[in-house]
Amino acid sequence: IGELVAVRLQQEDSLGKLGDVRELIHALTQQWRHVTQDLRETRSLLPKAVATRLDNRMTGCSASLKTLQRSLSQLTSQMASQTGQVCLLSEAMDSGIRAIRMLPLGPFLEGFRTVARDAARSLGRSVVLEYEDKAAEVDRLVLEHIRDPLLHMVRNAVSHGIESPAMRRQAGKPD
C-alpha cells in the first residue's frame, strides 16, 4: 500500500507540474498574440514574398500552440482522473487492510484468565480476571507487542496485589 500511496503522491506532483506548464503555454500564447499583432502592423514594410512566408509561419505557429494547449488540457484532465482513481483505490485498500488487521479484544484477553487463575493457585490464592467491552477491536500488531507486558502485569497483580485467604480473613474481607 505504501508504494501505491507514493505513486499517488508522484501523480499529484506531476499534475501540479502540468498545471505550471499550462500556465507557461498560456503566457507564451499571450506573447505570441502580441508578436503576431506587431508583425502584422509592420508587414507592409516587408517585401510581399517575405510577408507571405511570415504569414504562413505565424499561422503554423498559432495552430501548433492551439494543438499543444488542447493536448495538454486533455493530458491534465486524464491525469487528474487517474490520480483520483488511484487515490480512491489506495484509500479502499488501506481501509480493507486495516479491517483485516483488527482483532476483537475478547479472545485475546481470554487466555489471561487462565494465566491469572494459575498464578493465583500456585500462591494459594483465588482470583477472577474480569474485563469489559470484549468486542473492542485492536490492531493485531499492537496486541502482539502488548501481550508479554500485560502477562507480566497480570502475574504481578496476582503475586503482589492479591492477599492470601488467611490475610483477607484477618482483615475481615471475604475469601
CSV table of C-alpha atoms in Angstrom, one decimal:
chain,number,residue,atom,x,y,z
A,1,ILE,CA,0.0,0.0,0.0
A,2,GLY,CA,3.0,2.3,0.7
A,3,GLU,CA,4.1,2.1,-2.9
A,4,LEU,CA,0.6,2.9,-4.1
A,5,VAL,CA,0.5,6.0,-1.9
A,6,ALA,CA,3.9,7.0,-3.2
A,7,VAL,CA,2.7,6.7,-6.8
A,8,ARG,CA,-0.4,8.7,-5.9
A,9,LEU,CA,1.8,11.5,-4.5
A,10,GLN,CA,4.0,11.4,-7.5
A,11,GLN,CA,1.0,11.7,-9.8
A,12,GLU,CA,-0.3,14.7,-7.8
A,13,ASP,CA,3.1,16.3,-8.0
A,14,SER,CA,3.2,15.7,-11.8
A,15,LEU,CA,-0.3,17.1,-12.1
A,16,GLY,CA,0.9,20.2,-10.4
A,17,LYS,CA,3.8,20.5,-12.8
A,18,LEU,CA,1.4,20.0,-15.7
A,19,GLY,CA,-0.6,23.0,-14.3
A,20,ASP,CA,2.7,25.0,-14.3
A,21,VAL,CA,3.4,24.0,-17.9
A,22,ARG,CA,-0.2,25.0,-18.9
A,23,GLU,CA,0.4,28.5,-17.3
A,24,LEU,CA,3.6,28.8,-19.2
A,25,ILE,CA,1.9,27.9,-22.5
A,26,HIS,CA,-0.8,30.4,-21.8
A,27,ALA,CA,1.7,33.1,-21.2
A,28,LEU,CA,3.6,32.1,-24.4
A,29,THR,CA,0.3,32.3,-26.3
A,30,GLN,CA,-0.3,35.8,-25.0
A,31,GLN,CA,3.2,36.8,-26.0
A,32,TRP,CA,2.7,35.2,-29.4
A,33,ARG,CA,-0.5,37.2,-30.0
A,34,HIS,CA,1.4,40.4,-29.3
A,35,VAL,CA,4.2,39.4,-31.6
A,36,THR,CA,1.8,38.5,-34.4
A,37,GLN,CA,0.0,41.8,-34.0
A,38,ASP,CA,3.3,43.7,-34.1
A,39,LEU,CA,4.3,41.7,-37.2
A,40,ARG,CA,1.0,42.4,-39.0
A,41,GLU,CA,1.5,46.1,-38.2
A,42,THR,CA,5.0,46.1,-39.8
A,43,ARG,CA,4.0,43.7,-42.6
A,44,SER,CA,3.6,46.5,-45.1
A,45,LEU,CA,7.3,47.3,-44.7
A,46,LEU,CA,8.3,43.9,-45.9
A,47,PRO,CA,8.6,42.5,-49.4
A,48,LYS,CA,5.5,40.6,-50.4
A,49,ALA,CA,7.2,37.2,-50.6
A,50,VAL,CA,8.7,37.6,-47.2
A,51,ALA,CA,5.4,38.8,-45.8
A,52,THR,CA,3.6,35.8,-47.2
A,53,ARG,CA,6.2,33.4,-45.8
A,54,LEU,CA,6.0,35.1,-42.5
A,55,ASP,CA,2.1,34.9,-42.5
A,56,ASN,CA,2.4,31.1,-43.3
A,57,ARG,CA,4.9,30.6,-40.4
A,58,MET,CA,2.7,32.6,-38.0
A,59,THR,CA,-0.3,30.6,-39.0
A,60,GLY,CA,1.6,27.4,-38.4
A,61,CYS,CA,2.9,28.5,-35.1
A,62,SER,CA,-0.5,29.6,-33.9
A,63,ALA,CA,-2.0,26.3,-35.0
A,64,SER,CA,0.8,24.4,-33.2
A,65,LEU,CA,0.2,26.4,-30.0
A,66,LYS,CA,-3.6,25.7,-30.1
A,67,THR,CA,-2.8,21.9,-30.6
A,68,LEU,CA,-0.4,22.0,-27.7
A,69,GLN,CA,-2.9,23.7,-25.5
A,70,ARG,CA,-5.6,21.1,-26.3
A,71,SER,CA,-3.3,18.2,-25.9
A,72,LEU,CA,-2.0,19.5,-22.6
A,73,SER,CA,-5.6,20.1,-21.4
A,74,GLN,CA,-6.6,16.6,-22.3
A,75,LEU,CA,-3.5,15.1,-20.7
A,76,THR,CA,-4.1,17.1,-17.5
A,77,SER,CA,-7.7,16.0,-17.4
A,78,GLN,CA,-6.8,12.3,-17.9
A,79,MET,CA,-4.1,12.6,-15.2
A,80,ALA,CA,-6.4,14.2,-12.8
A,81,SER,CA,-9.0,11.5,-13.3
A,82,GLN,CA,-6.4,8.7,-12.9
A,83,THR,CA,-5.0,10.4,-9.8
A,84,GLY,CA,-8.5,10.5,-8.3
A,85,GLN,CA,-8.9,6.8,-9.1
A,86,VAL,CA,-5.6,5.8,-7.6
A,87,CYS,CA,-6.5,7.9,-4.5
A,88,LEU,CA,-9.8,6.1,-4.1
A,89,LEU,CA,-8.2,2.7,-4.7
A,90,SER,CA,-5.4,3.3,-2.2
A,91,GLU,CA,-7.9,4.5,0.4
A,92,ALA,CA,-10.1,1.5,-0.1
A,93,MET,CA,-7.1,-0.9,0.1
A,94,ASP,CA,-5.8,0.9,3.2
A,95,SER,CA,-9.3,0.6,4.9
A,96,GLY,CA,-9.5,-3.1,3.9
A,97,ILE,CA,-6.1,-3.9,5.2
A,98,ARG,CA,-6.8,-2.1,8.5
A,99,ALA,CA,-10.0,-4.0,8.9
A,100,ILE,CA,-8.2,-7.3,8.3
A,101,ARG,CA,-5.6,-6.4,10.9
A,102,MET,CA,-8.1,-5.6,13.6
A,103,LEU,CA,-8.9,-8.3,16.1
A,104,PRO,CA,-11.5,-8.4,18.8
A,105,LEU,CA,-10.1,-7.9,22.3
A,106,GLY,CA,-12.2,-10.6,24.0
A,107,PRO,CA,-10.4,-13.7,22.6
A,108,PHE,CA,-7.0,-12.1,23.1
A,109,LEU,CA,-7.8,-11.4,26.8
A,110,GLU,CA,-9.4,-14.8,27.4
A,111,GLY,CA,-6.1,-16.5,27.8
A,112,PHE,CA,-5.2,-14.0,30.5
A,113,ARG,CA,-7.9,-15.6,32.8
A,114,THR,CA,-6.0,-18.9,32.7
A,115,VAL,CA,-2.7,-17.1,33.5
A,116,ALA,CA,-4.3,-15.2,36.4
A,117,ARG,CA,-6.0,-18.4,37.8
A,118,ASP,CA,-2.8,-20.5,37.5
A,119,ALA,CA,-0.7,-17.8,39.1
A,120,ALA,CA,-3.2,-17.5,42.0
A,121,ARG,CA,-3.4,-21.3,42.5
A,122,SER,CA,0.4,-21.5,42.7
A,123,LEU,CA,0.3,-18.9,45.5
A,124,GLY,CA,-2.7,-20.4,47.3
A,125,ARG,CA,-4.9,-17.5,46.3
A,126,SER,CA,-8.2,-17.1,44.5
A,127,VAL,CA,-8.7,-14.6,41.7
A,128,VAL,CA,-11.2,-13.9,38.9
A,129,LEU,CA,-10.0,-11.8,36.0
A,130,GLU,CA,-12.8,-9.7,34.5
A,131,TYR,CA,-12.8,-7.3,31.6
A,132,GLU,CA,-15.4,-5.3,29.7
A,133,ASP,CA,-16.0,-4.5,26.0
A,134,LYS,CA,-14.9,-7.8,24.6
A,135,ALA,CA,-16.0,-6.6,21.1
A,136,ALA,CA,-13.5,-3.7,21.0
A,137,GLU,CA,-11.1,-4.2,18.2
A,138,VAL,CA,-7.3,-3.6,18.3
A,139,ASP,CA,-4.6,-3.8,15.6
A,140,ARG,CA,-3.0,-7.3,15.6
A,141,LEU,CA,0.5,-5.8,15.7
A,142,VAL,CA,-0.4,-3.8,18.8
A,143,LEU,CA,-1.8,-6.9,20.5
A,144,GLU,CA,1.4,-8.8,19.7
A,145,HIS,CA,3.5,-6.0,21.2
A,146,ILE,CA,1.5,-5.6,24.4
A,147,ARG,CA,0.9,-9.4,25.1
A,148,ASP,CA,4.1,-10.0,27.2
A,149,PRO,CA,3.9,-6.8,29.2
A,150,LEU,CA,0.2,-7.4,30.0
A,151,LEU,CA,1.0,-11.0,31.1
A,152,HIS,CA,3.7,-9.7,33.4
A,153,MET,CA,1.3,-7.1,34.8
A,154,VAL,CA,-1.4,-9.8,35.5
A,155,ARG,CA,1.2,-12.1,37.2
A,156,ASN,CA,2.5,-9.2,39.3
A,157,ALA,CA,-1.0,-8.1,40.2
A,158,VAL,CA,-1.8,-11.7,41.4
A,159,SER,CA,1.5,-12.0,43.2
A,160,HIS,CA,1.7,-8.6,44.8
A,161,GLY,CA,-1.9,-7.2,44.7
A,162,ILE,CA,-4.0,-10.2,45.9
A,163,GLU,CA,-3.9,-11.1,49.5
A,164,SER,CA,-3.8,-14.7,50.7
A,165,PRO,CA,-7.1,-16.1,52.1
A,166,ALA,CA,-5.7,-16.0,55.6
A,167,MET,CA,-4.7,-12.3,55.3
A,168,ARG,CA,-8.1,-11.5,53.9
A,169,ARG,CA,-9.9,-13.2,56.8
A,170,GLN,CA,-7.7,-11.5,59.3
A,171,ALA,CA,-8.6,-8.1,57.7
A,172,GLY,CA,-12.3,-9.1,57.8
A,173,LYS,CA,-12.6,-9.4,54.0
A,174,PRO,CA,-14.4,-12.2,52.2
A,175,ASP,CA,-12.3,-15.0,50.7
